[in-house]
Short mmCIF file of C-alpha atoms in Angstrom, two decimals:
data_model
loop_
_atom_site.label_atom_id
_atom_site.label_comp_id
_atom_site.label_asym_id
_atom_site.label_seq_id
_atom_site.Cartn_x
_atom_site.Cartn_y
_atom_site.Cartn_z
CA UNK D 1386 0.00 0.00 0.00
CA UNK D 1387 2.85 2.40 0.78
CA UNK D 1388 4.39 1.64 -2.62
CA UNK D 1389 1.08 2.42 -4.39
CA UNK D 1390 0.60 5.53 -2.27
CA UNK D 1391 4.06 6.86 -3.15
CA UNK D 1392 3.51 6.19 -6.85
CA UNK D 1393 0.12 7.88 -6.69
CA UNK D 1394 1.75 11.00 -5.21
CA UNK D 1395 4.42 10.93 -7.93
CA UNK D 1396 1.75 10.65 -10.65
CA UNK D 1397 -0.16 13.59 -9.15
CA UNK D 1398 2.99 15.73 -9.00
CA UNK D 1399 3.96 14.72 -12.54
CA UNK D 1400 0.49 15.64 -13.81
CA UNK D 1401 0.67 18.97 -11.99
CA UNK D 1402 4.06 19.78 -13.55
CA UNK D 1403 2.66 18.78 -16.93
CA UNK D 1404 -0.31 21.11 -16.46
CA UNK D 1405 1.82 24.17 -15.58
CA UNK D 1406 4.37 23.56 -18.34
CA UNK D 1407 4.56 26.43 -20.83
CA UNK D 1408 6.18 25.80 -24.25
CA UNK D 1409 6.85 29.54 -24.58
CA UNK D 1410 8.94 29.64 -21.41
CA UNK D 1411 12.66 30.36 -21.79
CA UNK D 1412 14.37 26.92 -21.69
CA UNK D 1413 17.29 28.46 -19.76
CA UNK D 1414 15.12 29.94 -17.02
CA UNK D 1415 15.28 28.55 -13.48
CA UNK D 1416 11.70 27.28 -13.70
CA UNK D 1417 12.36 25.42 -16.96
CA UNK D 1418 15.54 23.84 -15.55
CA UNK D 1419 13.72 22.79 -12.36
CA UNK D 1420 10.89 21.24 -14.39
CA UNK D 1421 13.44 19.38 -16.53
CA UNK D 1422 15.10 17.95 -13.41
CA UNK D 1423 11.71 16.89 -12.07
CA UNK D 1424 10.92 15.28 -15.41
CA UNK D 1425 14.12 13.23 -15.12
CA UNK D 1426 13.15 12.28 -11.57
CA UNK D 1427 9.61 11.22 -12.48
CA UNK D 1428 10.84 9.20 -15.45
CA UNK D 1429 13.34 7.44 -13.20
CA UNK D 1430 10.61 6.58 -10.69
CA UNK D 1431 8.34 5.19 -13.42
CA UNK D 1432 11.23 3.19 -14.86
CA UNK D 1433 11.98 1.70 -11.43
CA UNK D 1434 8.30 0.84 -11.04
CA UNK D 1435 8.34 -0.88 -14.43
CA UNK D 1436 11.45 -2.94 -13.57
CA UNK D 1437 10.06 -3.98 -10.16
CA UNK D 1438 6.78 -5.17 -11.71
CA UNK D 1439 8.55 -7.07 -14.48
CA UNK D 1440 10.82 -8.80 -11.97
CA UNK D 1441 7.94 -9.56 -9.60
CA UNK D 1442 5.37 -10.79 -12.16
CA UNK D 1443 7.51 -11.80 -15.09
CA UNK D 1444 7.53 -10.22 -18.50
CA UNK D 1445 4.78 -12.41 -19.99
CA UNK D 1446 2.31 -11.84 -17.18
CA UNK D 1447 3.15 -8.14 -17.08
CA UNK D 1448 2.19 -7.47 -20.69
CA UNK D 1449 -1.05 -9.47 -20.36
CA UNK D 1450 -2.55 -6.50 -18.50
CA UNK D 1451 -3.37 -3.72 -20.98
CA UNK D 1452 -2.98 -1.08 -18.25
CA UNK D 1453 0.61 -2.25 -17.78
CA UNK D 1454 1.10 -1.81 -21.53
CA UNK D 1455 -0.06 1.80 -21.12
CA UNK D 1456 2.45 2.31 -18.29
CA UNK D 1457 5.21 0.75 -20.40
CA UNK D 1458 4.38 3.02 -23.37
CA UNK D 1459 4.54 6.07 -21.12
CA UNK D 1460 7.92 5.07 -19.72
CA UNK D 1461 9.45 4.35 -23.14
CA UNK D 1462 8.12 7.63 -24.59
CA UNK D 1463 9.53 9.59 -21.61
CA UNK D 1464 12.96 7.95 -21.96
CA UNK D 1465 13.13 8.64 -25.70
CA UNK D 1466 12.07 12.24 -25.14
CA UNK D 1467 14.65 12.89 -22.44
CA UNK D 1468 17.38 11.23 -24.46
CA UNK D 1469 16.76 13.78 -27.22
CA UNK D 1470 16.29 16.94 -25.18
CA UNK D 1471 19.62 18.46 -26.33
CA UNK D 1472 19.61 16.88 -29.77
CA UNK D 1473 17.57 17.44 -32.90
CA UNK D 1474 13.83 17.57 -33.22
CA UNK D 1475 13.21 14.13 -34.70
CA UNK D 1476 11.86 12.64 -31.48
CA UNK D 1477 10.53 15.83 -29.91
CA UNK D 1478 7.03 14.75 -31.00
CA UNK D 1479 7.23 12.15 -28.24
CA UNK D 1480 6.72 15.01 -25.78
CA UNK D 1481 3.00 14.65 -26.56
CA UNK D 1482 3.05 11.18 -24.99
CA UNK D 1483 3.53 12.79 -21.59
CA UNK D 1484 -0.21 13.44 -21.56
CA UNK D 1485 -0.58 9.69 -20.90
CA UNK D 1486 0.95 10.06 -17.44
CA UNK D 1487 -2.29 11.10 -15.71
CA UNK D 1488 -3.88 7.93 -17.12
CA UNK D 1489 -1.59 5.90 -14.88
CA UNK D 1490 -3.96 6.88 -12.05
CA UNK D 1491 -6.61 4.62 -13.55
CA UNK D 1492 -4.55 1.56 -12.73
CA UNK D 1493 -4.44 2.63 -9.05
CA UNK D 1494 -8.18 2.74 -8.39
CA UNK D 1495 -10.38 -0.29 -9.02
CA UNK D 1496 -13.60 1.73 -9.35
CA UNK D 1497 -12.14 4.03 -12.00
CA UNK D 1498 -10.74 1.02 -13.87
CA UNK D 1499 -14.19 -0.58 -13.93
CA UNK D 1500 -15.68 2.61 -15.40
CA UNK D 1501 -13.02 2.84 -18.12
CA UNK D 1502 -13.35 -0.87 -18.91
CA UNK D 1503 -17.11 -0.40 -19.21
CA UNK D 1504 -16.57 2.46 -21.66
CA UNK D 1505 -14.21 0.32 -23.74
CA UNK D 1506 -16.58 -2.64 -23.67
CA UNK D 1507 -19.40 -0.35 -24.77
CA UNK D 1508 -17.65 0.73 -27.97
CA UNK D 1509 -19.19 -1.98 -30.23
CA UNK D 1510 -22.68 -1.25 -28.93
CA UNK D 1511 -22.03 2.49 -29.18
CA UNK D 1512 -21.09 1.99 -32.83
CA UNK D 1513 -24.43 0.24 -33.38
CA UNK D 1514 -26.27 3.14 -31.78
CA UNK D 1515 -24.19 5.52 -33.91
CA UNK D 1516 -25.37 3.72 -37.06
CA UNK D 1517 -28.98 4.17 -35.93
CA UNK D 1518 -28.21 7.84 -35.28
CA UNK D 1519 -26.73 8.29 -38.76
CA UNK D 1520 -29.79 6.70 -40.36
CA UNK D 1521 -32.03 8.99 -38.33
CA UNK D 1522 -29.99 12.02 -39.37
CA UNK D 1523 -30.13 10.87 -42.99
CA UNK D 1524 -33.94 10.65 -42.95
CA UNK D 1525 -34.35 14.13 -41.46
CA UNK D 1526 -31.59 15.57 -43.67
CA UNK D 1527 -33.19 14.25 -46.86
CA UNK D 1528 -36.56 15.58 -45.72
CA UNK D 1529 -35.03 18.97 -44.97
CA UNK D 1530 -33.22 19.13 -48.32
CA UNK D 1531 -36.45 18.20 -50.12
CA UNK D 1532 -38.51 21.01 -48.64
CA UNK D 1533 -36.03 23.61 -47.29
CA UNK D 1534 -33.14 23.79 -49.77
CA UNK D 1535 -32.44 27.33 -50.89
CA UNK D 1536 -35.07 28.83 -48.58
CA UNK D 1537 -32.97 30.28 -45.75
CA UNK D 1538 -32.27 33.53 -47.63
CA UNK D 1539 -33.74 37.01 -47.64
CA UNK D 1540 -33.26 40.48 -49.05
CA UNK D 1541 -31.62 42.62 -46.39
CA UNK D 1542 -34.27 45.00 -45.08
CA UNK D 1543 -31.85 47.78 -44.16
CA UNK D 1544 -31.05 48.45 -47.84
CA UNK D 1545 -34.72 48.93 -48.88
CA UNK D 1546 -37.55 51.34 -48.22
CA UNK D 1547 -40.81 49.92 -46.78
CA UNK D 1548 -42.48 50.16 -50.23
CA UNK D 1549 -39.58 48.37 -51.92
CA UNK D 1550 -39.56 45.71 -49.21
CA UNK D 1551 -43.27 45.12 -49.72
CA UNK D 1552 -42.66 44.59 -53.48
CA UNK D 1553 -39.85 42.14 -52.69
CA UNK D 1554 -42.00 40.26 -50.19
CA UNK D 1555 -45.09 40.04 -52.40
CA UNK D 1556 -44.02 40.06 -56.09
CA UNK D 1557 -46.67 40.61 -58.77
CA UNK D 1558 -46.96 40.12 -62.49
CA UNK D 1559 -44.63 42.36 -64.46
CA UNK D 1560 -47.63 43.73 -66.32
CA UNK D 1561 -49.25 44.79 -63.05
CA UNK D 1562 -46.28 46.81 -61.80
CA UNK D 1563 -46.86 50.56 -61.67
CA UNK D 1564 -44.57 53.05 -63.34
CA UNK D 1565 -43.33 54.11 -59.92
CA UNK D 1566 -42.40 50.55 -59.02
CA UNK D 1567 -40.69 50.07 -62.38
CA UNK D 1568 -38.69 53.23 -61.79
CA UNK D 1569 -37.19 51.66 -58.66
CA UNK D 1570 -35.56 48.91 -60.73
CA UNK D 1571 -31.97 49.50 -61.83
CA UNK D 1572 -32.34 47.84 -65.24
CA UNK D 1573 -28.81 48.88 -66.24
CA UNK D 1574 -27.26 46.89 -63.42
CA UNK D 1575 -25.47 43.70 -64.43
CA UNK D 1576 -27.30 41.82 -61.68
CA UNK D 1577 -30.74 42.90 -62.89
CA UNK D 1578 -32.47 40.96 -65.66
CA UNK D 1579 -35.63 43.08 -65.78
CA UNK D 1580 -35.20 43.69 -69.51
CA UNK D 1581 -35.83 40.00 -70.17
CA UNK D 1582 -38.93 39.72 -68.01
CA UNK D 1583 -42.13 38.98 -69.91
CA UNK D 1584 -45.44 40.64 -69.09
CA UNK D 1585 -46.90 37.43 -67.70
CA UNK D 1586 -43.89 36.63 -65.53
CA UNK D 1587 -43.88 36.88 -61.76
CA UNK D 1588 -40.29 37.68 -60.77
CA UNK D 1589 -38.90 36.11 -57.64
CA UNK D 1590 -38.01 38.10 -54.56
CA UNK D 1591 -34.34 37.50 -55.30
CA UNK D 1592 -34.63 38.93 -58.82
CA UNK D 1593 -36.44 42.03 -57.58
CA UNK D 1594 -33.90 42.42 -54.75
CA UNK D 1595 -31.05 42.36 -57.29
CA UNK D 1596 -32.77 45.00 -59.44
CA UNK D 1597 -33.22 47.17 -56.34
CA UNK D 1598 -29.49 46.83 -55.61
CA UNK D 1599 -30.38 45.01 -52.40
CA UNK D 1600 -28.31 42.37 -50.64
CA UNK D 1601 -29.59 38.77 -50.87
CA UNK D 1602 -28.16 37.15 -47.73
CA UNK D 1603 -28.67 34.06 -45.59
CA UNK D 1604 -31.09 34.39 -42.71
CA UNK D 1605 -28.96 31.99 -40.62
CA UNK D 1606 -25.47 30.50 -41.16
CA UNK D 1607 -26.89 26.97 -41.49
CA UNK D 1608 -28.95 25.58 -44.37
CA UNK D 1609 -30.38 22.46 -45.98
CA UNK D 1610 -28.89 23.09 -49.43
CA UNK D 1611 -27.48 19.55 -49.60
CA UNK D 1612 -27.41 16.41 -47.49
CA UNK D 1613 -23.98 17.09 -45.97
CA UNK D 1614 -24.98 20.59 -44.90
CA UNK D 1615 -28.19 19.09 -43.58
CA UNK D 1616 -26.15 16.62 -41.51
CA UNK D 1617 -24.07 19.49 -40.11
CA UNK D 1618 -27.18 21.49 -39.26
CA UNK D 1619 -28.89 18.54 -37.57
CA UNK D 1620 -25.74 17.70 -35.61
CA UNK D 1621 -25.54 21.26 -34.33
CA UNK D 1622 -29.19 21.49 -33.27
CA UNK D 1623 -29.01 18.00 -31.71
CA UNK D 1624 -26.84 19.67 -29.07
CA UNK D 1625 -29.75 22.15 -28.57
CA UNK D 1626 -27.49 24.89 -29.93
CA UNK D 1627 -29.25 27.50 -32.12
CA UNK D 1628 -32.13 25.15 -32.82
CA UNK D 1629 -34.66 27.90 -32.10
CA UNK D 1630 -33.09 30.17 -34.76
CA UNK D 1631 -33.18 27.37 -37.33
CA UNK D 1632 -36.78 26.56 -36.45
CA UNK D 1633 -37.81 30.22 -36.84
CA UNK D 1634 -36.06 30.36 -40.24
CA UNK D 1635 -37.96 27.26 -41.37
CA UNK D 1636 -41.26 28.68 -40.11
CA UNK D 1637 -40.70 32.02 -41.86
CA UNK D 1638 -39.52 30.63 -45.24
CA UNK D 1639 -41.91 30.66 -48.18
CA UNK D 1640 -39.90 28.85 -50.83
CA UNK D 1641 -36.78 29.16 -52.96
CA UNK D 1642 -35.78 32.76 -53.80
CA UNK D 1643 -38.85 34.11 -51.97
CA UNK D 1644 -38.65 36.69 -49.18
CA UNK D 1645 -39.54 35.07 -45.82
CA UNK D 1646 -42.49 36.27 -43.75
CA UNK D 1647 -42.66 35.88 -40.00
CA UNK D 1648 -44.70 32.88 -38.80
CA UNK D 1649 -45.58 31.86 -42.34
CA UNK D 1650 -45.93 28.12 -41.53
CA UNK D 1651 -45.77 27.15 -37.87
CA UNK D 1652 -46.12 23.45 -38.65
CA UNK D 1653 -42.37 23.34 -39.22
CA UNK D 1654 -41.95 23.66 -35.46
CA UNK D 1655 -43.29 20.10 -35.21
CA UNK D 1656 -40.46 18.86 -37.47
CA UNK D 1657 -37.77 20.26 -35.20
CA UNK D 1658 -39.47 19.21 -31.97
CA UNK D 1659 -39.77 15.62 -33.24
CA UNK D 1660 -36.11 15.65 -34.29
CA UNK D 1661 -34.98 16.95 -30.90
CA UNK D 1662 -36.99 14.28 -29.09
CA UNK D 1663 -35.57 11.51 -31.29
CA UNK D 1664 -32.16 12.85 -32.27
CA UNK D 1665 -31.17 14.50 -29.02
CA UNK D 1666 -32.94 13.12 -25.96
CA UNK D 1667 -33.81 9.59 -27.15
CA UNK D 1668 -30.45 8.87 -28.79
CA UNK D 1669 -28.52 10.25 -25.82
CA UNK D 1670 -30.52 7.97 -23.55
CA UNK D 1671 -29.55 5.05 -25.82
CA UNK D 1672 -25.85 5.91 -25.51
CA UNK D 1673 -26.11 6.27 -21.74
CA UNK D 1674 -28.16 3.08 -21.47
CA UNK D 1675 -25.57 1.07 -23.42
CA UNK D 1676 -22.74 2.31 -21.20
CA UNK D 1677 -24.68 1.70 -17.98
CA UNK D 1678 -25.63 -1.80 -19.12
CA UNK D 1679 -22.01 -2.70 -19.75
CA UNK D 1680 -20.98 -1.08 -16.48
CA UNK D 1681 -23.56 -3.19 -14.58
CA UNK D 1682 -22.44 -6.32 -16.40
CA UNK D 1683 -18.79 -5.62 -15.65
CA UNK D 1684 -19.56 -4.83 -12.00
CA UNK D 1685 -21.37 -8.13 -11.72
CA UNK D 1686 -18.45 -9.99 -13.25
CA UNK D 1687 -15.94 -8.35 -10.91
CA UNK D 1688 -18.25 -8.14 -7.93
CA UNK D 1689 -21.27 -10.41 -7.62
CA UNK D 1690 -19.71 -12.71 -10.20
CA UNK D 1691 -17.41 -13.96 -7.45
CA UNK D 1692 -20.39 -15.11 -5.37
CA UNK D 1693 -22.01 -18.51 -5.50
CA UNK D 1694 -25.63 -18.83 -6.60
CA UNK D 1695 -26.78 -19.18 -3.00
CA UNK D 1696 -24.81 -16.11 -1.91
CA UNK D 1697 -26.15 -14.08 -4.81
CA UNK D 1698 -29.73 -15.10 -3.97
CA UNK D 1699 -29.17 -14.20 -0.31
CA UNK D 1700 -27.79 -10.75 -1.28
CA UNK D 1701 -30.77 -10.13 -3.58
CA UNK D 1702 -33.16 -11.14 -0.79
CA UNK D 1703 -31.50 -8.74 1.63
CA UNK D 1704 -31.77 -5.90 -0.87
CA UNK D 1705 -35.46 -6.69 -1.41
CA UNK D 1706 -36.13 -6.72 2.33
CA UNK D 1707 -34.44 -3.34 2.73
CA UNK D 1708 -36.73 -1.84 0.08
CA UNK D 1709 -40.08 -3.06 1.37
CA UNK D 1710 -42.07 -1.15 3.98
CA UNK D 1711 -44.95 -2.50 6.09
CA UNK D 1712 -48.36 -1.09 5.27
CA UNK D 1713 -50.97 -0.13 7.84
CA UNK D 1714 -53.92 -2.54 7.79
CA UNK D 1715 -57.20 -0.63 7.65
CA UNK D 1716 -60.09 -2.18 9.60
CA UNK D 1717 -63.76 -1.37 9.27
CA UNK D 1718 -64.87 0.83 12.21
CA UNK D 1719 -67.56 -0.48 14.57
CA UNK D 1720 -69.41 2.80 15.01
CA UNK D 1721 -72.31 3.17 12.65
CA UNK D 1722 -71.45 6.62 11.18
CA UNK D 1723 -67.81 5.77 10.62
CA UNK D 1724 -68.76 2.38 9.18
CA UNK D 1725 -71.13 4.02 6.68
CA UNK D 1726 -68.42 6.49 5.61
CA UNK D 1727 -65.89 3.63 5.41
CA UNK D 1728 -68.13 1.56 3.14
CA UNK D 1729 -68.80 4.65 0.99
CA UNK D 1730 -65.14 5.61 0.32
CA UNK D 1731 -63.32 2.24 0.20
CA UNK D 1732 -62.76 0.77 -3.28
CA UNK D 1733 -63.57 -2.73 -2.07
CA UNK D 1734 -67.14 -1.87 -1.12
CA UNK D 1735 -67.78 1.14 -3.41
CA UNK D 1736 -65.41 1.36 -6.43
CA UNK D 1737 -67.46 4.20 -7.96
CA UNK D 1738 -66.28 6.69 -5.33
CA UNK D 1739 -62.64 6.58 -6.49
CA UNK D 1740 -63.73 6.73 -10.12
CA UNK D 1741 -65.83 9.78 -9.38
CA UNK D 1742 -62.93 11.52 -7.61
CA UNK D 1743 -60.58 10.72 -10.51
CA UNK D 1744 -63.09 12.20 -12.95
CA UNK D 1745 -63.37 15.33 -10.79
CA UNK D 1746 -59.56 15.67 -10.69
CA UNK D 1747 -59.37 15.40 -14.49
CA UNK D 1748 -62.18 17.93 -14.93
CA UNK D 1749 -60.50 20.31 -12.48
CA UNK D 1750 -57.18 20.00 -14.34
CA UNK D 1751 -58.89 20.72 -17.67
CA UNK D 1752 -60.66 23.77 -16.26
CA UNK D 1753 -57.38 25.12 -14.88
CA UNK D 1754 -55.67 24.50 -18.24
CA UNK D 1755 -58.28 26.61 -20.07
CA UNK D 1756 -57.29 29.76 -18.17
CA UNK D 1757 -55.56 32.23 -20.47
CA UNK D 1758 -54.64 35.89 -20.63
CA UNK D 1759 -57.49 38.14 -21.79
CA UNK D 1760 -60.36 35.86 -20.72
CA UNK D 1761 -63.77 37.46 -20.65
CA UNK D 1762 -65.52 38.19 -17.37
CA UNK D 1763 -68.15 35.54 -18.12
CA UNK D 1764 -65.50 32.85 -18.65
CA UNK D 1765 -63.62 33.86 -15.51
CA UNK D 1766 -66.83 33.77 -13.47
CA UNK D 1767 -67.76 30.34 -14.88
CA UNK D 1768 -64.30 28.92 -14.12
CA UNK D 1769 -64.47 30.42 -10.63
CA UNK D 1770 -67.78 28.66 -9.96
CA UNK D 1771 -66.35 25.37 -11.26
CA UNK D 1772 -63.30 25.78 -9.03
CA UNK D 1773 -65.54 26.39 -6.04
CA UNK D 1774 -67.54 23.22 -6.83
CA UNK D 1775 -64.39 21.12 -7.24
CA UNK D 1776 -62.88 22.48 -4.02
CA UNK D 1777 -66.10 21.66 -2.15
CA UNK D 1778 -66.00 18.10 -3.46
CA UNK D 1779 -62.38 17.69 -2.35
CA UNK D 1780 -63.23 19.05 1.11
CA UNK D 1781 -66.15 16.62 1.40
CA UNK D 1782 -63.88 13.77 0.29
CA UNK D 1783 -61.29 14.67 2.96
CA UNK D 1784 -63.99 14.95 5.63
CA UNK D 1785 -65.46 11.54 4.76
CA UNK D 1786 -62.01 9.93 4.92
CA UNK D 1787 -61.16 11.58 8.23
CA UNK D 1788 -64.44 10.31 9.72
CA UNK D 1789 -63.95 6.81 8.31
CA UNK D 1790 -60.22 6.32 8.92
CA UNK D 1791 -59.54 8.58 11.89
CA UNK D 1792 -55.80 8.80 12.63
CA UNK D 1793 -55.09 6.36 9.81
CA UNK D 1794 -55.92 9.11 7.29
CA UNK D 1795 -52.91 11.18 8.41
CA UNK D 1796 -50.59 8.15 8.62
CA UNK D 1797 -50.94 7.44 4.92
CA UNK D 1798 -48.51 9.27 2.65
#
């Protein structure tokens, strides 16, 4: 134990030195020299640990433990790095292997090792869940590309007057445009194709915006212009980052090259809510569930797996006994009034009482849910009367139970 404790302290100090190391520090400064000496010291300690374990367990048994392989890799990388400190830069890349030193702590604590082993054992199942996630993303991405490609754009409002913005938002037939509206168009601009418009053509918002020398820009940085961009968008909103902005852009859009209008189609909110439920919350629960399942299995192998069947059954019985709680046995009162109330409220003798109370609770919840800002006086008065009726019923219910059960009513949680 003292040997493990000393090595644990060395690993902590080595990790601390690694954390405060600054590559921009002057290599000839006192701090840099002190850290170099400590690096030599820590490498020597780890090398001694490696030699002691190899001598004690033998080389074959030592390398059978993958955590020992990690320790061995760390030691070799540290030796190669230190052997090249004053030389060229060919092996200086091995300095990055020093980040493996904190991982040596895993081999010191059994609980942490079980967690890491569970994570490693979960990788195949996590890959399976990842395939399901990719298929889910593909379905939503294809759907988004089908209906939302090229729609997250608008003509920048700041470059237009209200009248020009209205023309961009609601284009009309070229033949229906007034002379004033036609005068707004810069037909000589290279971006404007108004000279080619036919009388029966309805120009798009983008075409009118170009003729008005406006700026056609994206409403949000993300888009569904292709499947890959759709994947990137869905991945971002699956982290609940900026998903509200994307949802608003989808709700406002009116089609390709058409100026968006606020709250144009609110049904698109359902698309993003469904994706968040499936792609964010549900899939995350799958990942967590896979890891927890493997952690429980590994804990059983390294814990309860050492028990016999009889010992495991005894441990399960003890856990069950610790969870159960005795219930108070209700007896029918002997007094006539209490007995009548008891028979009226107990499900065994009168099941309709509980059903009636459940119906009242549901009706009360519905009435409360209908309250909204700006209700008329008549509606508020009606809901107030209903609330008074429901409250009276609940008071009568409590009174009947107190009469029938006495102190037992307050003992029940």
